[in-house]
């Protein structure tokens, strides 16, 4: 797309204000110098047919300097000199380095070539305003800062509009050449008012229809038809997206939470709803492709239902569609001799495809999140970003706003005091102590994790033994199975508290590091517990002599999920409700609790991992998870609203969300994939239950199917794909190599870009320095020139008349400060030579625009030294501009 | 359905859809939100483009803006007359920019305008001071405020002109990923 947001710069105010504050201060002084410059009076008749572009860029220059002199006939003077650009200074302020953006490099409409008429009118209009401004300028400097107001003077309005119109035409032409979708996006992105956008849109549409009509009148009907189809398609698509939007859950609740607690807490709930949609999708897929066919073939269930099963998942549920063991291995046929439904294939493909979809959607959201939020984490800067980006426009609650403001002020105070004390460097000994504490904390946390894992391991083995023996009453047995999940959930709930105690000891310098370290420790804990459990399931339960080990695993996971849910409820009751009661009634300094986002999100990731593992062993687990998430959402919401206060610390929500999605992908989802892969490829399915009974491995079902397919020539391609792609080692080898190469390439590109960014950054800083240097020079120059008018009375007189021909650009402070701008030009072109030579001479050899016979050259310069150099520089620049204009004109003609 | 037709013509709705980041339904919802501010002023039939403008007092009484310290600036920036009085178009425009769908650059442009209190196309020190005071409800001493502002300028001002231009601001925004989610008002 040829234009994007830079459209913003279309506003000429923006360009022309590209001068420095210090320039503005000098505005009145520079004027006096300009006025007495003899070159001002020289008529530049060749400029009368000035290129329109020049005028547009200079539109503000169109008011003659005569307006500074109340008694003079402005319009006359304008006519006499024919052009507003008679003054060399008038032109010089155009900074080509930034003003001529490619998208605006277009030739002007012809209306602009008639300079005289509108010009005279404009100048008289402006005279009054400019006088006032002129006085203001001389009286008080601060007025200059409100320069953009001056742009709106009547005098400029006409030129401004013309300028705008022609730019608009250009935009419209651009837009008309785009596809509908691109065009809409482009229009949406324009930083303009709705009215302007709509006008542009209408014009584009008109242009488009005109074009299509002018192509050929014969196919007019056809295009009309196409247009209608396109329109209805667009409306349909909009309707569809509306439908999707209305499907999004809890928009209102999310808004309330965001309004009261800000984006950080909101991110937890957004994450929760995101996981919920994952589970809903998973449930729909599993239910429709696995469970419904099974219902058709299901036998009767003669186990009794007591109610405790809801907690343990055993007993009655064993013979339901909840577990793997209940599914049949036969093909299901409702009507004789019709196509049958192969349960084995349905089971394996449904779950396989679900995981593939999950994989891609996770990768997609992760990539999107990374792109948006981790733009360049190294350069994340503190104060500036914090201050101007920190305000959370989501917050709409008065109390929350107050609290946020209070927190912000304490944060700023802290940051300021930190800035003062940061210089204190830690001594070697202190540093050693710090490192030792960190090390000890890490050893302690890893040790705790190891202890937890061993505990879980022995307990689980014990659990299996208990199940195998099966002595004692039914109730005892069932209660015994609950020991493992309860212990696991307790460990999951309590160990993070121990870890958070470690934080107090460690005293991190940056809160950011503290958050990351705590999250890492918790993730290690949770994932190793799940890892140990997986080891137990796949290596111990799977080879044990149980009747149906898959169902056993499914039950285990069911129990873990249910108990974890209960603990989650208890956690929000004790952790938030009771804590608030204590905080408000007993220990007042504890205060109202805050919502611990990291802990809660990690809990969600843990449960989701379990659910994914469980999908294979218990296809309807997502349904249960769905219900639980639903309940958790409401419980957490109520608990949050009742008990918590908005977080005090800065929580970089978007980066954290990215991190959590990444965590969900990396240890969690990839771990699940490997567990499922081992189950499918390596393990022996149970002999007497489940859809894969009697096979040596679950994947055998697919190979058998392929064997069957080889008999049908019509499905040869499936066989070919299977043999050459899925089973082939070579294919995967080549694929891996290609992916590694691509990754390497991208990595290199990133490295290159990093260097580029660094260089550009340095360049910007250098440019700034150059600018400052030039300004210093300029100031020195101005102080030396200011003396001269006082000395030379004659030249003063001359200057008053010559000021007639001063371009009106001086009306606008930011515009007439041409000095730094024209000096910038040599800076750009001869950057290397620049530092060695004075700025105003640097460009001379290149543009020898002044011939010896040039009349300007003969003019006596008031000062031989500096001002001559200045004059020369300006002449050179003018010459260059004239050349450029000629070129442009040629372009225009051609 | 019938209700929709009476408010806007299909062409109007299409135009609104093309010019904002909203769907048809959201546009209608926003219209009702707009109308709820002054039911006696805003007609239910917009097909003949009535010239209705709600004063700033009404706009700022919206719950979404009521407690926002920048509400006046927001209204001023998005209103066509620059004084916070809004037509329906301005209103839609405002929430379109503040919606989730708006790209970073567009948001940055308007955020810049909001923080540019004196409309000089630069965020200078006085603008920053105003911003800080609004952010902290005047809880900082003037010395602290000016210290903070100096730091911010020092950090974000790339071309050393002592104030933040739009480019400086954008550069800063790129490095602050939270901006996208925080410069967002849910409807």
Tab-separated table of N, CA, C and O in Angstrom, chain A residues 126-184:
chain	number	residue	atom	x	y	z
A	126	UNK	N	-5.364	38.862	5.052
A	126	UNK	CA	-4.496	38.446	6.140
A	126	UNK	C	-3.874	39.608	6.869
A	126	UNK	O	-3.363	39.451	7.957
A	127	UNK	N	-3.923	40.777	6.231
A	127	UNK	CA	-3.108	41.857	6.764
A	127	UNK	C	-3.386	42.131	8.237
A	127	UNK	O	-2.471	42.265	9.027
A	128	UNK	N	-4.665	42.155	8.573
A	128	UNK	CA	-4.987	42.508	9.932
A	128	UNK	C	-4.467	41.482	10.914
A	128	UNK	O	-3.784	41.811	11.881
A	129	UNK	N	-4.762	40.277	10.584
A	129	UNK	CA	-4.359	39.204	11.492
A	129	UNK	C	-2.863	39.196	11.684
A	129	UNK	O	-2.368	39.074	12.798
A	130	UNK	N	-2.201	39.410	10.565
A	130	UNK	CA	-0.761	39.303	10.664
A	130	UNK	C	-0.149	40.442	11.458
A	130	UNK	O	0.860	40.268	12.121
A	131	UNK	N	-0.794	41.579	11.358
A	131	UNK	CA	-0.269	42.701	12.142
A	131	UNK	C	-0.347	42.372	13.614
A	131	UNK	O	0.604	42.526	14.373
A	132	UNK	N	-1.487	41.863	13.972
A	132	UNK	CA	-1.665	41.516	15.371
A	132	UNK	C	-0.602	40.520	15.795
A	132	UNK	O	0.045	40.658	16.823
A	133	UNK	N	-0.412	39.577	14.909
A	133	UNK	CA	0.542	38.546	15.264
A	133	UNK	C	1.944	39.104	15.357
A	133	UNK	O	2.722	38.730	16.213
A	134	UNK	N	2.195	39.956	14.445
A	134	UNK	CA	3.522	40.533	14.415
A	134	UNK	C	3.819	41.241	15.742
A	134	UNK	O	4.862	41.069	16.338
A	135	UNK	N	2.830	41.984	16.173
A	135	UNK	CA	3.028	42.689	17.440
A	135	UNK	C	3.223	41.707	18.570
A	135	UNK	O	4.089	41.842	19.396
A	136	UNK	N	2.367	40.747	18.555
A	136	UNK	CA	2.476	39.747	19.613
A	136	UNK	C	3.863	39.157	19.654
A	136	UNK	O	4.436	38.941	20.696
A	137	UNK	N	4.298	38.862	18.485
A	137	UNK	CA	5.567	38.194	18.390
A	137	UNK	C	6.666	39.027	19.022
A	137	UNK	O	7.539	38.553	19.684
A	138	UNK	N	6.570	40.355	18.743
A	138	UNK	CA	7.630	41.188	19.276
A	138	UNK	C	7.478	41.400	20.771
A	138	UNK	O	8.448	41.593	21.477
A	139	UNK	N	6.269	41.351	21.192
A	139	UNK	CA	6.060	41.646	22.591
A	139	UNK	C	6.427	40.455	23.470
A	139	UNK	O	7.169	40.568	24.412
A	140	UNK	N	5.865	39.360	23.133
A	140	UNK	CA	6.042	38.224	24.049
A	140	UNK	C	6.390	36.966	23.269
A	140	UNK	O	5.712	36.607	22.334
A	141	UNK	N	7.415	36.346	23.718
A	141	UNK	CA	7.852	35.132	23.032
A	141	UNK	C	6.902	33.950	23.169
A	141	UNK	O	6.712	33.214	22.223
A	142	UNK	N	6.359	33.728	24.340
A	142	UNK	CA	5.578	32.499	24.491
A	142	UNK	C	4.477	32.325	23.462
A	142	UNK	O	4.008	31.223	23.242
A	143	UNK	N	4.080	33.418	22.864
A	143	UNK	CA	2.998	33.319	21.886
A	143	UNK	C	3.370	32.365	20.771
A	143	UNK	O	2.531	31.714	20.182
A	144	UNK	N	4.638	32.280	20.545
A	144	UNK	CA	5.061	31.490	19.397
A	144	UNK	C	4.683	30.037	19.500
A	144	UNK	O	4.544	29.351	18.517
A	145	UNK	N	4.582	29.579	20.687
A	145	UNK	CA	4.325	28.155	20.837
A	145	UNK	C	2.971	27.779	20.281
A	145	UNK	O	2.753	26.660	19.885
A	146	UNK	N	2.066	28.734	20.248
A	146	UNK	CA	0.751	28.391	19.724
A	146	UNK	C	0.698	28.689	18.232
A	146	UNK	O	-0.248	29.245	17.726
A	147	UNK	N	1.720	28.293	17.580
A	147	UNK	CA	1.858	28.680	16.188
A	147	UNK	C	0.790	28.088	15.290
A	147	UNK	O	0.373	28.713	14.341
A	148	UNK	N	0.364	26.892	15.593
A	148	UNK	CA	-0.538	26.249	14.639
A	148	UNK	C	-1.862	26.986	14.542
A	148	UNK	O	-2.582	26.851	13.577
A	149	UNK	N	-2.173	27.750	15.569
A	149	UNK	CA	-3.395	28.537	15.474
A	149	UNK	C	-3.337	29.516	14.314
A	149	UNK	O	-4.325	29.791	13.658
A	150	UNK	N	-2.140	30.014	14.107
A	150	UNK	CA	-2.015	31.023	13.063
A	150	UNK	C	-2.287	30.454	11.685
A	150	UNK	O	-2.669	31.152	10.771
A	151	UNK	N	-2.066	29.180	11.580
A	151	UNK	CA	-2.292	28.573	10.277
A	151	UNK	C	-3.731	28.652	9.847
A	151	UNK	O	-4.054	28.470	8.691
A	152	UNK	N	-4.571	28.840	10.814
A	152	UNK	CA	-5.979	28.800	10.486
A	152	UNK	C	-6.511	30.178	10.096
A	152	UNK	O	-7.701	30.372	10.041
A	153	UNK	N	-5.653	31.095	9.893
A	153	UNK	CA	-6.148	32.415	9.516
A	153	UNK	C	-6.847	32.331	8.168
A	153	UNK	O	-6.581	31.456	7.361
A	154	UNK	N	-7.711	33.255	7.974
A	154	UNK	CA	-8.491	33.249	6.746
A	154	UNK	C	-7.611	33.217	5.516
A	154	UNK	O	-7.905	32.573	4.526
A	155	UNK	N	-6.543	33.959	5.649
A	155	UNK	CA	-5.686	34.081	4.485
A	155	UNK	C	-5.196	32.719	4.024
A	155	UNK	O	-5.085	32.457	2.838
A	156	UNK	N	-4.933	31.920	4.969
A	156	UNK	CA	-4.378	30.630	4.592
A	156	UNK	C	-5.442	29.641	4.183
A	156	UNK	O	-5.154	28.657	3.524
A	157	UNK	N	-6.633	29.931	4.619
A	157	UNK	CA	-7.676	28.932	4.426
A	157	UNK	C	-7.812	28.508	2.973
A	157	UNK	O	-7.884	27.314	2.680
A	158	UNK	N	-7.801	29.497	2.087
A	158	UNK	CA	-8.003	29.167	0.683
A	158	UNK	C	-6.882	28.271	0.169
A	158	UNK	O	-7.130	27.220	-0.422
A	159	UNK	N	-5.680	28.701	0.443
A	159	UNK	CA	-4.552	27.926	-0.015
A	159	UNK	C	-4.570	26.551	0.625
A	159	UNK	O	-4.286	25.543	-0.015
A	160	UNK	N	-4.928	26.558	1.873
A	160	UNK	CA	-4.969	25.309	2.610
A	160	UNK	C	-5.949	24.354	1.967
A	160	UNK	O	-5.667	23.173	1.761
A	161	UNK	N	-7.098	24.908	1.623
A	161	UNK	CA	-8.102	24.049	1.013
A	161	UNK	C	-7.661	23.522	-0.330
A	161	UNK	O	-7.858	22.347	-0.636
A	162	UNK	N	-7.084	24.426	-1.093
A	162	UNK	CA	-6.612	23.985	-2.414
A	162	UNK	C	-5.627	22.846	-2.268
A	162	UNK	O	-5.716	21.820	-2.930
A	163	UNK	N	-4.734	23.099	-1.371
A	163	UNK	CA	-3.720	22.118	-1.072
A	163	UNK	C	-4.351	20.790	-0.729
A	163	UNK	O	-4.002	19.735	-1.251
A	164	UNK	N	-5.314	20.875	0.127
A	164	UNK	CA	-5.967	19.689	0.609
A	164	UNK	C	-6.679	18.963	-0.517
A	164	UNK	O	-6.608	17.742	-0.636
A	165	UNK	N	-7.359	19.754	-1.306
A	165	UNK	CA	-8.131	19.133	-2.372
A	165	UNK	C	-7.248	18.342	-3.313
A	165	UNK	O	-7.567	17.210	-3.668
A	166	UNK	N	-6.150	18.964	-3.678
A	166	UNK	CA	-5.308	18.258	-4.630
A	166	UNK	C	-4.716	17.010	-4.003
A	166	UNK	O	-4.563	15.983	-4.658
A	167	UNK	N	-4.423	17.105	-2.725
A	167	UNK	CA	-3.913	15.915	-2.067
A	167	UNK	C	-4.979	14.848	-2.021
A	167	UNK	O	-4.709	13.664	-2.189
A	168	UNK	N	-6.169	15.298	-1.796
A	168	UNK	CA	-7.264	14.361	-1.732
A	168	UNK	C	-7.420	13.635	-3.055
A	168	UNK	O	-7.626	12.429	-3.098
A	169	UNK	N	-7.297	14.426	-4.130
A	169	UNK	CA	-7.418	13.805	-5.451
A	169	UNK	C	-6.426	12.673	-5.615
A	169	UNK	O	-6.750	11.593	-6.092
A	170	UNK	N	-5.249	12.974	-5.176
A	170	UNK	CA	-4.188	11.980	-5.259
A	170	UNK	C	-4.557	10.728	-4.465
A	170	UNK	O	-4.456	9.598	-4.942
A	171	UNK	N	-5.042	10.980	-3.263
A	171	UNK	CA	-5.422	9.864	-2.406
A	171	UNK	C	-6.502	9.049	-3.057
A	171	UNK	O	-6.471	7.821	-3.083
A	172	UNK	N	-7.469	9.782	-3.624
A	172	UNK	CA	-8.592	9.088	-4.237
A	172	UNK	C	-8.128	8.249	-5.390
A	172	UNK	O	-8.543	7.094	-5.556
A	173	UNK	N	-7.236	8.804	-6.163
A	173	UNK	CA	-6.731	8.026	-7.296
A	173	UNK	C	-6.057	6.752	-6.805
A	173	UNK	O	-6.228	5.676	-7.342
A	174	UNK	N	-5.296	6.933	-5.739
A	174	UNK	CA	-4.627	5.774	-5.166
A	174	UNK	C	-5.623	4.731	-4.705
A	174	UNK	O	-5.479	3.548	-4.964
A	175	UNK	N	-6.625	5.219	-4.003
A	175	UNK	CA	-7.600	4.315	-3.413
A	175	UNK	C	-8.376	3.580	-4.477
A	175	UNK	O	-8.690	2.399	-4.335
A	176	UNK	N	-8.679	4.293	-5.539
A	176	UNK	CA	-9.502	3.686	-6.585
A	176	UNK	C	-8.798	2.508	-7.231
A	176	UNK	O	-9.435	1.596	-7.751
A	177	UNK	N	-7.471	2.540	-7.163
A	177	UNK	CA	-6.746	1.446	-7.816
A	177	UNK	C	-6.597	0.233	-6.910
A	177	UNK	O	-5.979	-0.747	-7.276
A	178	UNK	N	-7.164	0.325	-5.734
A	178	UNK	CA	-6.997	-0.798	-4.802
A	178	UNK	C	-8.171	-1.750	-4.868
A	178	UNK	O	-9.215	-1.442	-5.414
A	179	UNK	N	-7.992	-2.880	-4.235
A	179	UNK	CA	-9.119	-3.791	-4.113
A	179	UNK	C	-10.030	-3.281	-3.009
A	179	UNK	O	-9.638	-2.463	-2.186
A	180	UNK	N	-11.253	-3.793	-3.025
A	180	UNK	CA	-12.245	-3.283	-2.081
A	180	UNK	C	-11.752	-3.403	-0.648
A	180	UNK	O	-11.871	-2.485	0.151
A	181	UNK	N	-11.198	-4.532	-0.356
A	181	UNK	CA	-10.813	-4.797	1.020
A	181	UNK	C	-9.698	-3.862	1.469
A	181	UNK	O	-9.756	-3.264	2.535
A	182	UNK	N	-8.706	-3.765	0.606
A	182	UNK	CA	-7.591	-2.872	0.926
A	182	UNK	C	-8.094	-1.448	1.106
A	182	UNK	O	-7.654	-0.727	1.995
A	183	UNK	N	-9.022	-1.082	0.211
A	183	UNK	CA	-9.499	0.285	0.236
A	183	UNK	C	-10.197	0.580	1.556
A	183	UNK	O	-9.949	1.596	2.190
A	184	UNK	N	-11.030	-0.360	1.977
A	184	UNK	CA	-11.754	-0.132	3.228
A	184	UNK	C	-10.774	-0.008	4.372
A	184	UNK	O	-10.876	0.878	5.220
